Coordinates of C-alpha atoms and ligand atoms in Angstrom, one line a residue:
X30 CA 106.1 192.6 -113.8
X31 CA 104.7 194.7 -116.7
X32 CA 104.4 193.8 -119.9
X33 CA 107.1 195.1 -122.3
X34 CA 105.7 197.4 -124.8
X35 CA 107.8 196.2 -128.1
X36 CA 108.9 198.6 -130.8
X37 CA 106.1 197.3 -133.1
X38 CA 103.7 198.1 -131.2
X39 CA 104.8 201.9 -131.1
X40 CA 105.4 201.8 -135.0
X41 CA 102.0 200.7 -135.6
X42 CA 100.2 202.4 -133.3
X43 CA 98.8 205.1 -135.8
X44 CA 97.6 202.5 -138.3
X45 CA 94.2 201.7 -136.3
X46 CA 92.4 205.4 -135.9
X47 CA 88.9 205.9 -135.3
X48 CA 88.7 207.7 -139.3
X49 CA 89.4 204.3 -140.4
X50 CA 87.1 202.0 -139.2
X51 CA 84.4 204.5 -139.5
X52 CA 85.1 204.3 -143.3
X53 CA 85.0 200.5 -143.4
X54 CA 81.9 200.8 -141.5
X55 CA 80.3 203.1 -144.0
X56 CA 82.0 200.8 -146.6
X57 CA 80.5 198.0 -146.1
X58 CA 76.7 199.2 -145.5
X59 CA 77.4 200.8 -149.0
X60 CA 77.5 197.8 -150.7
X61 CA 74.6 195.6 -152.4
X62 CA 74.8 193.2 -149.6
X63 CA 75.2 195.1 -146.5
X64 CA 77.6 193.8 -144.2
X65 CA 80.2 194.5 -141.0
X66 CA 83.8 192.6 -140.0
X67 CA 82.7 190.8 -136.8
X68 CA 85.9 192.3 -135.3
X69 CA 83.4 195.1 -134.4
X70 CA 81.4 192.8 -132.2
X71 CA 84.3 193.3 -129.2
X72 CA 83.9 196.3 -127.8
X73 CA 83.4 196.4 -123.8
X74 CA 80.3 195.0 -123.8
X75 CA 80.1 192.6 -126.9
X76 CA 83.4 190.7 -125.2
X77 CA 81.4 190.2 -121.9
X78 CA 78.6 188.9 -124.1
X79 CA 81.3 186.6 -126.1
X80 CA 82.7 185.4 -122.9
X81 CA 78.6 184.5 -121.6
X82 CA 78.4 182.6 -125.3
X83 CA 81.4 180.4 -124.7
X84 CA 79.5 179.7 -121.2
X85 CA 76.2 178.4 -122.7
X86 CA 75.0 175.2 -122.8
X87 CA 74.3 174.9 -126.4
X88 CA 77.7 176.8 -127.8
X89 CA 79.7 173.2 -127.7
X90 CA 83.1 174.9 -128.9
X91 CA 84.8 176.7 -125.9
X92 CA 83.9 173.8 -123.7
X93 CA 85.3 171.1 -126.1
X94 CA 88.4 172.9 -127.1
X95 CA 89.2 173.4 -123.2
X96 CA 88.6 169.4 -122.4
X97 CA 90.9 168.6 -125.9
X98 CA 93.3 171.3 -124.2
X99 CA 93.2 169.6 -120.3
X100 CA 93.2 166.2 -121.6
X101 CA 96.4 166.3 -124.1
X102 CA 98.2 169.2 -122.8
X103 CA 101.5 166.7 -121.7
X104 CA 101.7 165.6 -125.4
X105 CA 101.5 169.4 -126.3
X106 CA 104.2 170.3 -124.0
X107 CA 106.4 167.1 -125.1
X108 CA 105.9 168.0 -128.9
X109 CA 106.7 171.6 -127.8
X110 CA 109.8 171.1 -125.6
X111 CA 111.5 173.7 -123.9
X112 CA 112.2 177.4 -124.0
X113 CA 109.9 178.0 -127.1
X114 CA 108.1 181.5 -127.6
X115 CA 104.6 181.4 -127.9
X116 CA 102.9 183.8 -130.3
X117 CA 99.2 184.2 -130.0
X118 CA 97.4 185.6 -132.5
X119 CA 94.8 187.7 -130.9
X120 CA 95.4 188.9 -126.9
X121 CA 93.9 185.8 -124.9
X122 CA 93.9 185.5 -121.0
X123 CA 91.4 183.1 -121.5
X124 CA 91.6 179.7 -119.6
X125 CA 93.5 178.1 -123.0
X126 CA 96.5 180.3 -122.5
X127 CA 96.9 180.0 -119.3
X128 CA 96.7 176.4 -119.6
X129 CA 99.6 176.6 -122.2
X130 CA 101.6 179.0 -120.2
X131 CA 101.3 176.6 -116.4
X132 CA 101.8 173.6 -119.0
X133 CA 104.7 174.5 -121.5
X134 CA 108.5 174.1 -120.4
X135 CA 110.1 177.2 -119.9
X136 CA 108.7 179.8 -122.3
X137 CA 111.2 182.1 -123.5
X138 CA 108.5 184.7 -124.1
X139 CA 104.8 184.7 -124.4
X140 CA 103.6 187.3 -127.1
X141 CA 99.8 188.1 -127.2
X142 CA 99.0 190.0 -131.3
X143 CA 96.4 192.0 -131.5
X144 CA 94.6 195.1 -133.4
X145 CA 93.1 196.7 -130.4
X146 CA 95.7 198.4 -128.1
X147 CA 92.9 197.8 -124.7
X148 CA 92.3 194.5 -125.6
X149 CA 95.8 193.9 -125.9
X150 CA 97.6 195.5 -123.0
X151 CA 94.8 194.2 -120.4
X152 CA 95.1 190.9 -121.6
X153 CA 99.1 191.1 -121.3
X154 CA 99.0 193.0 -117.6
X155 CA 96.6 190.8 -116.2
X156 CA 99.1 187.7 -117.1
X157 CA 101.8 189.3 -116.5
X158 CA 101.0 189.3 -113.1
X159 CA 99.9 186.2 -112.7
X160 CA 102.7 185.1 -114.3
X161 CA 105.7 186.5 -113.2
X162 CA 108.3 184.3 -114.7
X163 CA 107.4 184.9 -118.0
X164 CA 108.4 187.0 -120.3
X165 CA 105.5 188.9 -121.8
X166 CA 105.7 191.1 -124.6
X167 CA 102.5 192.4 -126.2
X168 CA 103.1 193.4 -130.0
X169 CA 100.1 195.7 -131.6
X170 CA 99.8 194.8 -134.9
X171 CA 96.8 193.4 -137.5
X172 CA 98.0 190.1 -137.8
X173 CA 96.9 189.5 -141.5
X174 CA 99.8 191.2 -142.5
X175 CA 103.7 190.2 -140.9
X176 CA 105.0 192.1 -137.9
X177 CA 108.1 192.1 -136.5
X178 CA 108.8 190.1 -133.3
X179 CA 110.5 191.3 -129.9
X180 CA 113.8 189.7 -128.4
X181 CA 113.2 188.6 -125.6
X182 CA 115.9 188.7 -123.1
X183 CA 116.4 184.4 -123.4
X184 CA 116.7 183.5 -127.0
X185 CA 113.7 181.3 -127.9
X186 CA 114.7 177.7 -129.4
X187 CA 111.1 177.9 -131.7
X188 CA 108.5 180.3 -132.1
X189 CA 104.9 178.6 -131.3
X190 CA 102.4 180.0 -133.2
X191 CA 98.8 180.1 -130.4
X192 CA 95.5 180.5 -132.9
X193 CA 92.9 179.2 -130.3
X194 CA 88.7 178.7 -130.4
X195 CA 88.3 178.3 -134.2
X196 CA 88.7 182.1 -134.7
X197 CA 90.1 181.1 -138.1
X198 CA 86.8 180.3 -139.2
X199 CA 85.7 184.2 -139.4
X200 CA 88.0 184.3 -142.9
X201 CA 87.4 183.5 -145.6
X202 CA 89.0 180.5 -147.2
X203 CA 91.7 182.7 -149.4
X204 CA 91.5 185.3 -146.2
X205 CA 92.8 181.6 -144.3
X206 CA 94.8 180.9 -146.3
X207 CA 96.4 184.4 -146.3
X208 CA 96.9 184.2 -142.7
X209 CA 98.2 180.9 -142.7
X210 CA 101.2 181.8 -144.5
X211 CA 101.7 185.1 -142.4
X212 CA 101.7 182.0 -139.5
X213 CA 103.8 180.1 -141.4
X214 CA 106.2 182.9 -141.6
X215 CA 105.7 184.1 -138.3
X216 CA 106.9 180.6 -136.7
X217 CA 110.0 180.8 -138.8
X218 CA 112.0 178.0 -139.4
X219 CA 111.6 175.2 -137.0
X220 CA 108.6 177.1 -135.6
X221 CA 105.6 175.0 -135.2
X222 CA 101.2 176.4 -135.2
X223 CA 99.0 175.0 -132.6
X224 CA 95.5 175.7 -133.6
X225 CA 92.2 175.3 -132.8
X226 CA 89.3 174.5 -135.6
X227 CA 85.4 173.7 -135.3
X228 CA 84.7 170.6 -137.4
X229 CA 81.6 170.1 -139.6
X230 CA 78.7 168.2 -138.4
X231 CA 74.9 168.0 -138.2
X232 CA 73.2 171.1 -139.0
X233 CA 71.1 171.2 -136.1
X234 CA 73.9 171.4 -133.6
X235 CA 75.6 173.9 -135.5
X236 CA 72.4 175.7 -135.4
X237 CA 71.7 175.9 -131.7
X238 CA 75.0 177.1 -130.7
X239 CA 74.4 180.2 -132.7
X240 CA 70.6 180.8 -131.3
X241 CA 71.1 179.9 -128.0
X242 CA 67.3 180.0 -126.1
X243 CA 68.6 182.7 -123.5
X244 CA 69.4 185.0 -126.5
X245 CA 72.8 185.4 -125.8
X246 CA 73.7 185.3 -129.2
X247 CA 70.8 187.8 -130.9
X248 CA 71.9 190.3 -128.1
X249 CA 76.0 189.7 -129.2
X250 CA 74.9 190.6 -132.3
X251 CA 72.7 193.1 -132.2
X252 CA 75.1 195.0 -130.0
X253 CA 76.9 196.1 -132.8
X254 CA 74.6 198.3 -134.0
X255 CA 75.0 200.0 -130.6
X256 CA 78.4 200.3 -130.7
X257 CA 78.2 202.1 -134.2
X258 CA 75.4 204.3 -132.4
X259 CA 77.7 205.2 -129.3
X260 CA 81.5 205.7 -131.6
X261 CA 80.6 206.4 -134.9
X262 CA 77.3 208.6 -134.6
X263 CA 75.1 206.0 -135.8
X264 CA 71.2 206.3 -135.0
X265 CA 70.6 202.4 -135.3
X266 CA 67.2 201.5 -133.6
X267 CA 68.0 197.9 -132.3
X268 CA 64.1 197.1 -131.6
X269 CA 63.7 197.2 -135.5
X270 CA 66.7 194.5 -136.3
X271 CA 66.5 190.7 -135.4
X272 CA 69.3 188.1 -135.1
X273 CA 69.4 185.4 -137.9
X274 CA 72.0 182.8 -137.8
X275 CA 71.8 179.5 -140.2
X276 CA 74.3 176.6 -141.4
X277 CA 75.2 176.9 -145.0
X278 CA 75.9 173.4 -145.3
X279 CA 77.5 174.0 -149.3
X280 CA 80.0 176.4 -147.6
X281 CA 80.5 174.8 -143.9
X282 CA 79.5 177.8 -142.9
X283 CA 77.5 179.5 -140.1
X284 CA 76.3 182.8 -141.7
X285 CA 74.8 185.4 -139.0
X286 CA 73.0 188.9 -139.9
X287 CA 70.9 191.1 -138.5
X288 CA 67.7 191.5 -140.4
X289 CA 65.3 194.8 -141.1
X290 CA 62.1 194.0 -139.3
X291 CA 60.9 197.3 -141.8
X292 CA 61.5 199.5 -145.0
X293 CA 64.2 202.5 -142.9
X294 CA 66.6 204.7 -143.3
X295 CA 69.9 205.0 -140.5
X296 CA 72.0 208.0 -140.4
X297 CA 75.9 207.1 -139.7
X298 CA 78.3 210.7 -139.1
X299 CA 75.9 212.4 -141.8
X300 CA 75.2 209.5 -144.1
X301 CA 72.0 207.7 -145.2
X302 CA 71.7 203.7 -145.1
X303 CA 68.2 202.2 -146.5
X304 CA 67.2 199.5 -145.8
X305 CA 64.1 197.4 -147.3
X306 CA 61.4 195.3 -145.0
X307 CA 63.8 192.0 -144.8
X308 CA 66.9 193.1 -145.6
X309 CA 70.3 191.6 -144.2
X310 CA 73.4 193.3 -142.9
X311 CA 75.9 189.9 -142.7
X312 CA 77.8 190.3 -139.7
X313 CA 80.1 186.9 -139.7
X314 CA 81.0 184.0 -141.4
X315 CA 81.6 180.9 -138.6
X316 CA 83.5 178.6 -141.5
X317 CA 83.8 174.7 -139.8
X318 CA 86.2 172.1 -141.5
X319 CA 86.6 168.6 -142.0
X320 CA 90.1 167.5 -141.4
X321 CA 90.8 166.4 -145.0
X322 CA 90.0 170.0 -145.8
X323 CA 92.2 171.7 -143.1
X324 CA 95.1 169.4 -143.9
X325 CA 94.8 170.7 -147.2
X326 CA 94.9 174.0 -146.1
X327 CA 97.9 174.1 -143.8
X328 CA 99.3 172.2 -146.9
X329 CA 98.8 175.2 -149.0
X330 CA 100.9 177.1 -146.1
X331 CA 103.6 175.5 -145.7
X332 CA 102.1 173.4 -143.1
X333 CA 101.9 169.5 -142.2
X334 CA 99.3 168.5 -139.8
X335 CA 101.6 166.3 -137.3
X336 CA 98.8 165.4 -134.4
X337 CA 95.0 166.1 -134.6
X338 CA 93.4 165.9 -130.9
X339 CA 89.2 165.7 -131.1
X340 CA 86.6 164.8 -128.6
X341 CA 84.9 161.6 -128.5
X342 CA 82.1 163.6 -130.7
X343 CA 84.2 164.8 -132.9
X344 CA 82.4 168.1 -132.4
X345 CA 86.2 170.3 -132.4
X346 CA 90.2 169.4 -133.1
X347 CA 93.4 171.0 -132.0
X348 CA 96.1 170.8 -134.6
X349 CA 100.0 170.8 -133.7
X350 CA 101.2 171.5 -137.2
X351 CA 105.3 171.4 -138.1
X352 CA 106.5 174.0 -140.9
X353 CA 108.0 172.2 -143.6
Ligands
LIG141 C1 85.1 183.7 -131.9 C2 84.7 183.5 -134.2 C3 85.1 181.5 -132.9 O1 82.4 181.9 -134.7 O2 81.8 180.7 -133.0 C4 80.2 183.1 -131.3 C5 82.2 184.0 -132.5 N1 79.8 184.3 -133.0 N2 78.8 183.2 -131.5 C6 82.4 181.7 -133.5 C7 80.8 183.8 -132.3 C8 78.6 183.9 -132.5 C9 83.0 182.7 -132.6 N3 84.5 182.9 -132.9

């Protein structure tokens, strides 16, 4: 079966051009401290590279979150009951969602969100064929902002809001908290968020799972840059960048860049960049949480934390959180 293409996703088609992310490109070079949304890292090759991180030995996060997953996923189901929609937030046909989707009872409708219209409708064929009983129906949309659901042909009982592998740690706290209530509106009432969120911990293993020793990471990041050479007319030499990646331990945060090996200019579509010997372009924030400080969040939301399921480590959680 193939996937429904929903009226949103033909409303809001236009929204995501080429013009406009060159401009946010050349946007945020232009300020003091240089920097690019990490949403840029996913091109073709930069999600082949993300899907190698989430297979490396030192990157604890995919790994743990899958285990939490396998080992609890007959609570999830039980908490969920049946015929529920489940909203992801971002296209996943990872291993999560299909775990969710074999495990759940009866999904009224599985609905991947996403920005990027490729992402999005290969992500939604490729389970749509594998699962043919659901209902899948892809809506194109950024998800910071509401969008309007589709009706699927069986009337959910609850909408399940999926938002998987810690991907809210790329916002910002008030960006979080931002999306939290577009979550919490999303799920509507009775509607429930399953989500996954890297805890805080030593340093040091934060550390090596963003400078992995086969360079994984530093070639995920740099990659970028080639991207902006290849769509947007950038003449980025890669060779004079290197990947940097430390723990802010004041802001639980992982903060990566890529840093000017030299004092030199770049040219972007006709415009000039310079950069000093040393100089950072911050390409993402990786923010981790305790669980006092996520409860507090999805408090702030309109949220109440009902189960929290961690490894033995405590390295990662899964939250099923109720709206209130
Ligand atoms: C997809 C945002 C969860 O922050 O760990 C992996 C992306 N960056 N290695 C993360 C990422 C560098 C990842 N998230």
């Amino acid at each position: 079966m193939s996937p429904r293409t929903s009226q949103a996703a033909a409303l809001t088609e236009q929204d995501f051009s080429v013009a406009d992310n060159l401009a946010e490109i050349l946007e945020g070079l232009s300020r003091p401290q240089k920097s690019l949304s990490p949403k840029f890292f996913y091109d073709e090759r930069g999600s082949q590279l993300f899907d190698a991180i989430c297979e490396l030995p030192e990157y604890y996060l995919t790994r743990t979150e899958l285990a939490i997953m396998r080992a609890h996923i007959g609570d999830i189901a039980a908490l969920v009951g049946p015929q529920a929609s489940l909203i992801e937030f971002g296209s996943g046909s990872s291993r999560k969602t299909r775990m969710l989707l074999e495990g759940l009872d009866r999904l009224a409708a599985y609905v991947p969100v996403d920005i990027s219209r490729e992402h999005l409708m290969t992500a939604a064929e490729s389970l749509a064929a594998d699962y043919p009983d659901i209902e899948v129906w892809p809506v194109l949309a950024d998800f910071m902002q509401p969008f309007k659901l589709p009706n699927p042909s069986v009337m959910p009982l609850r909408n399940i809001v999926y938002f998987p592998g810690s991907t809210i740690g790329n916002f910002s706290p008030a960006e979080a908290d931002s999306l939290l209530r577009v979550m919490h509106q999303e799920a509507g009432e009775d509607g429930a968020l399953l989500i996954g969120v890297d805890l805080q911990k030593d340093k040091a293993v934060i550390e090596r799972a963003y400078n992995d020793s086969a360079g994984v990471t530093a070639e995920f990041n740099l990659n970028v840059l080639l991207r902006i050479n290849r769509e947007f007319g950038g003449n980025f030499d890669v060779d004079l960048f290197w990947h940097h990646a430390v723990y802010n331990e004041e802001h639980g945060r992982i903060e990566m860049s890529l840093i000017s090996e030299c004092e030199q200019i770049v040219r972007i579509s006709g415009r000039s960049f310079h950069f000093d010997k040393g100089e950072a372009i911050l390409t993402e924030h990786s923010h981790k949480y305790t669980l006092a400080q996520f409860n507090k969040m999805a408090n702030r939301a309109g949220f109440a934390v009902d189960t929290v399921w961690t490894d033995s480590e405590q390295l990662f959680s899964v939250q099923y959180c109720l709206r209130v």
